[in-house]
Amino acid sequence: MGIREMRGRLAAEYQGLEVKVPNLFRCPISLDVMRSPVSLCTGVTYDRASIQHWIDSGNTTCPATMLPLPSTDLVPNLTLRRLIALWASTAAPASSSPSPLAPSAVGATPAAAAAELFRRIAAPGADPCPALRKLTALLSDDDVDEFDKNALARAAGAAETVASVLLRGQKEAGLEAAEAAVRVLAAIAASDCIEEENKKWVTAALAADAASTVASLARVLRSGSGLEARIDAARLVESLLRNAAPGVSATVAEAEELVAELIRLIGPVDEKGSLDKQAVVAGLSCLAAFAATRRARSEMVRFGAVPAAIRVLKADAGSPSQALRVLEAAVGCAEGRAAICEAAESAIPAVVSKMMKGRMGGAEAAVSVLWAVCHRYRDRRAVDAAAACEGGLTKLLLLMQSGCSPPARQMASELLKIFKVNAKSCLAGYDSKTTHIMPF
């Protein structure tokens, strides 16, 4: 056999070993097979890690279509996920180690593994922590199939069993067990790969004894040994506020100790005054949920939500949109407006600087804050601070041209009068023969 013929045969054999990946299974950003496909409101599906990085980088458009995103919610594409799992289990060549894309086994079957873990957790006198940590690891492992995770979440009595450990932690001073239970429950309630029906079981289990649940979560927030457990406790509080029945949500919203601990969560984590991004995002998101209750707004302000949100904006830590939403809630009460106006020299520039740095909801929240203190209540300190902000007029004009809501456009139009004095200097940089008509 000649060398040319040998090369041809080897090439043919190699071609037969290649696995052809359907284009539909590839992420438009990374071009890799999607592990966790999620869809944007534009209808385009991406791998969760890739599109989340795109959004967290401050982008407000769909990378495939470049259309603006009125919403950045990520909806799991379970149908495509099933197709990818089926393809991976049949197309990938056999090997001794399972493909991370193929459905993983958590034991003989997910149901059997779950039953064994929950039996250990519920066993009288047994330490539930090892089994709880095993559950957390499985629910957090990207290589564990989403179907297996949902099987764990929907196992009969799963949420009730883990929630009972959290409540026992309050009564029996088992803080370590309470933290481990919080990690499991948050891995279900705050995960995008868990189906909504399975998340409802967690909410129902925690709402069954709302007062004890609040006390247990406040304890983990206050005395938790690790920042991760405190962050997960905040996520569970937010889940209750947003998803539980009105009576339960009211019980949670009236818990002053939770508000105080959430504000402490978004504070500095070391002597250098640095902020943890995940803690900031979890704390601010939960505070925004608290703000739906008028009484809670006053409590938030009393415990220091305004300076905390301003600190986040100035430090560029976490999501500016969430910090702006907290400030928007604060201006809904007299105490909040007073706190912002008293710190106007630092608060107003921080709000203006982040107006166009986040999502549209954050930009509209910034306009709402400025309009409340500068136009509606006409606080002189706030007006002077706003007028002195460099680029304020330009940002308001950009917002009005970016498809914001009619109320936000009206508020921005009324705010433009504050910047009238600096209008000519603001537009002096335009080198164009076009006639610019000022909107005032």
XYZ file of C-alpha atoms in Angstrom:
440
model
C 0.000 0.000 0.000
C 1.371 3.385 -0.967
C 1.777 6.297 1.403
C -0.941 8.256 -0.397
C -3.430 5.386 -0.055
C -2.559 4.934 3.657
C -3.114 8.621 4.328
C -6.462 8.442 2.576
C -7.606 5.451 4.630
C -6.479 7.047 7.913
C -8.275 10.249 6.985
C -11.447 8.292 6.242
C -11.238 6.420 9.547
C -10.659 9.671 11.452
C -13.616 11.264 9.666
C -15.779 8.373 10.848
C -14.798 9.009 14.461
C -15.787 12.682 14.371
C -18.989 13.652 16.120
C -20.924 16.190 14.099
C -22.590 18.715 16.373
C -25.890 20.179 15.112
C -25.608 23.942 14.809
C -28.771 24.304 16.874
C -26.911 22.853 19.866
C -24.089 25.402 19.719
C -24.159 28.640 21.701
C -24.084 31.655 19.318
C -21.505 33.301 21.584
C -19.051 30.536 22.563
C -19.875 28.173 19.660
C -19.630 25.295 22.158
C -22.373 22.773 22.848
C -24.737 24.383 25.346
C -24.818 22.932 28.847
C -27.682 25.045 30.098
C -29.587 26.619 27.181
C -31.659 29.670 28.073
C -33.696 31.996 25.871
C -33.881 35.780 25.862
C -37.042 37.752 25.153
C -35.832 38.050 21.527
C -36.299 34.287 21.122
C -32.587 33.512 20.687
C -31.135 30.750 22.860
C -27.663 30.901 24.420
C -25.655 28.941 26.937
C -26.378 30.429 30.365
C -22.753 31.156 31.283
C -22.076 33.006 28.019
C -25.165 35.199 27.959
C -24.940 35.945 31.684
C -21.384 37.208 31.183
C -22.634 39.350 28.265
C -25.366 40.917 30.405
C -23.150 41.362 33.477
C -20.686 43.269 31.285
C -23.317 45.998 30.875
C -24.633 45.065 27.437
C -28.316 45.800 26.865
C -28.803 44.189 23.447
C -29.257 40.659 22.137
C -25.811 39.644 20.788
C -27.277 37.734 17.834
C -29.901 40.241 16.679
C -28.490 43.409 18.339
C -32.057 44.312 19.302
C -32.511 46.190 22.612
C -33.565 44.036 25.543
C -36.631 45.341 27.398
C -36.086 42.390 29.749
C -32.969 40.385 30.594
C -34.843 37.455 32.124
C -33.346 34.114 31.121
C -35.910 31.377 30.462
C -34.581 27.777 30.525
C -35.103 26.075 27.175
C -35.929 22.626 28.554
C -36.932 21.187 25.188
C -33.556 21.994 23.673
C -31.847 20.757 26.834
C -33.573 17.389 26.456
C -32.581 17.188 22.799
C -28.937 17.933 23.648
C -28.949 15.322 26.412
C -30.458 12.731 24.062
C -27.957 13.573 21.334
C -25.029 13.434 23.773
C -26.058 10.025 25.107
C -26.319 8.501 21.619
C -23.766 10.398 19.502
C -20.781 10.554 21.857
C -18.357 7.598 21.559
C -18.384 5.166 24.451
C -15.743 5.748 27.094
C -14.998 4.766 30.636
C -15.893 8.218 31.931
C -19.391 9.622 31.330
C -19.803 12.682 29.161
C -20.639 15.793 31.167
C -23.418 16.403 28.663
C -24.995 13.015 29.086
C -27.616 12.450 31.813
C -25.641 11.791 34.973
C -26.400 9.177 37.559
C -26.584 10.267 41.148
C -26.653 6.641 42.205
C -28.757 3.824 40.792
C -31.456 6.370 39.931
C -31.944 10.004 40.983
C -35.048 9.007 42.953
C -33.220 6.242 44.829
C -30.253 8.500 45.616
C -32.567 11.257 46.816
C -34.516 8.879 49.029
C -31.318 7.680 50.698
C -30.025 11.201 51.324
C -33.332 12.392 52.733
C -33.544 9.281 54.942
C -30.186 10.235 56.477
C -31.310 13.824 56.992
C -34.524 12.798 58.755
C -32.956 10.027 60.884
C -33.484 10.821 64.620
C -30.255 11.737 66.382
C -28.197 11.629 63.172
C -26.035 14.509 61.966
C -27.814 15.837 58.840
C -24.883 17.990 57.703
C -23.005 15.414 55.535
C -26.138 14.498 53.574
C -27.112 18.165 53.220
C -23.661 19.047 51.884
C -23.907 16.175 49.417
C -27.229 17.538 48.191
C -25.760 21.039 47.820
C -22.834 19.667 45.821
C -25.142 17.759 43.475
C -27.477 20.697 42.959
C -24.568 23.074 42.308
C -22.532 20.799 40.025
C -22.688 21.925 36.392
C -21.906 18.369 35.267
C -25.026 16.968 36.936
C -27.898 16.903 34.493
C -30.769 19.330 35.066
C -33.234 16.447 34.976
C -31.442 14.779 37.875
C -31.450 18.047 39.816
C -35.163 18.408 39.290
C -35.660 14.799 40.345
C -33.896 15.607 43.623
C -35.989 18.749 44.094
C -39.306 17.027 43.441
C -38.622 13.917 45.548
C -41.507 13.292 47.930
C -41.084 15.306 51.129
C -37.714 16.727 50.041
C -38.411 20.394 50.779
C -40.264 19.628 54.010
C -37.419 17.413 55.266
C -34.731 20.021 54.634
C -36.905 22.866 55.953
C -37.455 20.914 59.184
C -33.683 20.963 59.736
C -33.670 24.741 59.330
C -36.430 25.108 61.915
C -34.753 22.643 64.300
C -31.636 24.773 63.983
C -33.563 27.679 65.482
C -34.914 25.662 68.394
C -31.902 23.504 69.181
C -29.088 25.982 68.439
C -27.875 23.848 65.523
C -26.451 26.713 63.495
C -24.213 24.508 61.337
C -27.160 22.317 60.350
C -29.311 25.395 59.703
C -26.641 26.807 57.371
C -26.391 23.502 55.498
C -30.183 23.405 55.108
C -30.218 26.980 53.805
C -27.630 26.080 51.153
C -29.802 23.217 49.863
C -33.053 25.175 49.843
C -31.434 28.143 48.085
C -29.857 25.852 45.491
C -33.407 24.862 44.567
C -35.294 28.137 45.044
C -32.737 30.437 43.381
C -31.564 28.181 40.547
C -32.710 28.892 37.006
C -32.383 25.238 36.024
C -34.991 24.121 38.582
C -38.548 24.098 37.300
C -40.959 26.579 38.869
C -43.235 23.815 40.118
C -40.362 22.350 42.147
C -39.443 25.759 43.553
C -42.972 26.139 44.882
C -42.388 23.192 47.205
C -39.577 25.115 48.913
C -41.748 28.206 49.318
C -44.595 26.124 50.735
C -42.315 24.312 53.187
C -40.841 27.567 54.505
C -44.220 29.311 54.623
C -45.777 26.561 56.748
C -44.238 28.162 59.851
C -43.387 31.666 58.664
C -42.453 33.083 62.079
C -39.950 30.308 62.809
C -38.588 30.517 59.280
C -37.976 34.250 59.636
C -36.203 33.732 62.962
C -34.018 30.957 61.509
C -33.067 32.910 58.400
C -32.309 36.008 60.466
C -30.047 33.908 62.657
C -28.104 32.576 59.668
C -27.814 36.112 58.271
C -26.594 37.393 61.616
C -24.294 34.597 62.802
C -23.556 32.468 59.739
C -19.999 31.204 59.686
C -19.618 31.711 55.938
C -20.597 34.442 53.513
C -22.088 31.847 51.140
C -24.684 30.723 53.674
C -25.638 34.331 54.454
C -26.066 35.064 50.744
C -28.258 31.981 50.336
C -30.353 33.038 53.326
C -30.972 36.389 51.619
C -32.070 34.554 48.466
C -34.563 32.505 50.455
C -35.950 35.647 52.085
C -36.436 37.188 48.633
C -38.122 34.016 47.381
C -40.623 34.201 50.236
C -41.303 37.886 49.653
C -41.969 37.409 45.947
C -43.668 34.005 45.828
C -45.406 33.288 49.140
C -49.030 34.086 49.928
C -49.746 37.724 50.918
C -50.071 36.864 54.618
C -46.676 35.148 54.689
C -45.045 37.919 52.657
C -46.387 40.471 55.146
C -44.902 38.503 58.052
C -41.516 38.483 56.345
C -41.693 42.162 55.352
C -42.402 43.190 58.952
C -39.271 41.469 60.291
C -36.964 44.355 61.184
C -34.078 42.015 61.996
C -34.038 40.799 58.400
C -33.788 44.341 57.024
C -30.920 45.172 59.352
C -28.988 42.023 58.424
C -29.532 42.519 54.694
C -28.041 46.002 54.888
C -25.112 44.584 56.835
C -24.700 41.934 54.124
C -24.029 44.570 51.463
C -21.476 46.344 53.646
C -17.680 45.942 53.617
C -16.440 42.380 54.147
C -12.942 43.274 55.346
C -10.918 46.018 56.979
C -10.085 47.540 53.588
C -13.750 48.291 53.011
C -14.083 46.072 49.946
C -17.503 44.766 48.928
C -18.359 41.246 47.808
C -20.256 41.371 44.499
C -22.446 38.331 45.154
C -23.355 39.579 48.632
C -24.164 43.025 47.258
C -26.373 41.644 44.478
C -28.236 39.271 46.819
C -28.725 41.915 49.510
C -29.897 44.681 47.184
C -32.223 42.371 45.264
C -33.834 41.281 48.515
C -34.149 44.866 49.760
C -35.866 45.777 46.488
C -38.420 43.060 47.258
C -38.907 44.486 50.772
C -39.571 47.900 49.253
C -42.933 46.734 47.939
C -44.262 47.322 51.460
C -44.537 50.973 52.474
C -43.676 50.323 56.132
C -40.598 48.372 55.098
C -39.287 51.388 53.166
C -39.105 53.451 56.329
C -37.364 50.596 58.126
C -34.869 50.262 55.280
C -34.023 53.954 55.530
C -33.796 53.807 59.318
C -31.272 50.972 59.157
C -29.102 52.743 56.555
C -30.247 51.546 53.117
C -29.577 54.929 51.478
C -25.871 55.275 52.402
C -25.394 51.563 51.667
C -26.823 51.925 48.136
C -24.786 55.069 47.511
C -21.645 53.260 48.661
C -22.355 50.478 46.164
C -22.803 52.993 43.326
C -19.589 54.819 44.143
C -17.592 51.606 44.574
C -18.983 50.203 41.297
C -19.740 46.939 43.100
C -22.571 44.647 42.148
C -25.427 45.721 39.905
C -25.997 49.500 39.744
C -29.580 48.871 38.615
C -30.451 47.201 41.911
C -28.862 49.977 43.976
C -30.828 52.541 41.974
C -34.058 50.620 42.570
C -33.421 50.674 46.311
C -32.932 54.449 46.150
C -36.106 54.732 44.062
C -37.974 52.943 46.838
C -36.364 55.203 49.444
C -37.613 58.417 47.818
C -41.117 57.032 48.232
C -41.030 58.052 51.899
C -40.097 61.331 53.554
C -37.252 59.752 55.529
C -35.678 58.425 52.348
C -35.864 61.752 50.535
C -34.323 63.497 53.534
C -31.463 60.970 53.650
C -30.684 61.452 49.957
C -30.869 65.234 50.141
C -28.646 65.375 53.235
C -25.992 63.471 51.277
C -26.784 65.234 47.989
C -23.162 66.155 47.198
C -22.227 62.475 46.995
C -25.598 60.825 46.321
C -26.731 62.823 43.269
C -23.448 62.518 41.299
C -23.418 58.782 42.063
C -26.944 58.410 40.671
C -26.169 60.473 37.549
C -22.918 58.624 36.867
C -24.661 55.234 36.831
C -27.769 56.353 34.953
C -26.737 54.707 31.660
C -24.405 52.044 33.081
C -27.013 49.395 33.851
C -30.236 48.072 32.403
C -33.178 50.187 31.334
C -34.976 49.539 34.630
C -32.012 50.999 36.517
C -31.840 54.039 34.231
C -35.525 54.753 34.775
C -35.047 54.296 38.531
C -32.239 56.893 38.433
C -34.519 59.365 36.658
C -37.250 58.684 39.216
C -34.852 59.443 42.092
C -33.614 62.671 40.519
C -37.136 63.788 39.585
C -38.445 63.199 43.117
C -35.807 65.234 44.946
C -35.029 67.835 42.262
C -38.349 68.518 40.559
C -41.246 67.374 42.709
C -39.842 68.423 46.089
C -37.291 70.916 44.692
C -34.672 70.424 47.363
C -32.040 73.107 46.724
C -29.132 70.839 47.735
C -30.220 68.178 45.281
C -30.873 70.673 42.469
C -27.452 72.282 42.868
C -25.728 68.892 42.977
C -27.574 67.720 39.851
C -26.818 70.906 37.896
C -23.133 70.519 38.716
C -22.944 66.940 37.379
C -20.894 66.710 34.210
C -22.721 65.049 31.339
C -26.089 64.995 33.082
C -27.927 66.636 30.179
C -26.405 64.259 27.637
C -27.434 61.198 29.635
C -31.005 62.428 29.973
C -31.197 63.027 26.222
C -29.788 59.558 25.528
C -32.329 58.014 27.855
C -35.199 59.787 26.126
C -33.987 58.414 22.780
C -33.435 54.846 24.006
C -37.015 53.605 24.192
C -37.753 54.316 27.848
C -41.299 54.274 29.216
C -43.554 57.341 28.741
C -43.464 58.261 32.479
C -39.651 58.114 32.493
C -39.513 60.247 29.333
C -41.783 62.836 30.932
C -39.683 62.964 34.109
C -36.473 63.266 32.067
C -38.016 66.123 30.069
C -38.839 68.012 33.262
C -35.360 67.363 34.647
C -33.700 68.835 31.544
C -34.578 72.333 32.778
C -32.125 71.875 35.651
C -29.281 71.582 33.162
C -30.363 74.518 31.002
C -27.535 76.715 32.277
C -24.927 74.253 31.025
C -26.721 73.346 27.775
C -24.435 75.251 25.386
C -21.257 73.890 26.946
C -22.709 70.388 26.847
C -23.428 70.528 23.115
C -20.344 72.488 22.152
C -18.510 69.314 21.221
C -20.830 68.545 18.292
C -19.021 69.371 15.013
C -22.001 69.439 12.701
C -23.947 71.870 10.570
C -27.189 70.372 11.856
C -29.343 72.767 13.830
C -29.832 71.448 17.373
C -33.168 72.305 18.893
C -33.057 72.384 22.688
C -36.000 70.614 24.380
C -36.763 73.552 26.652
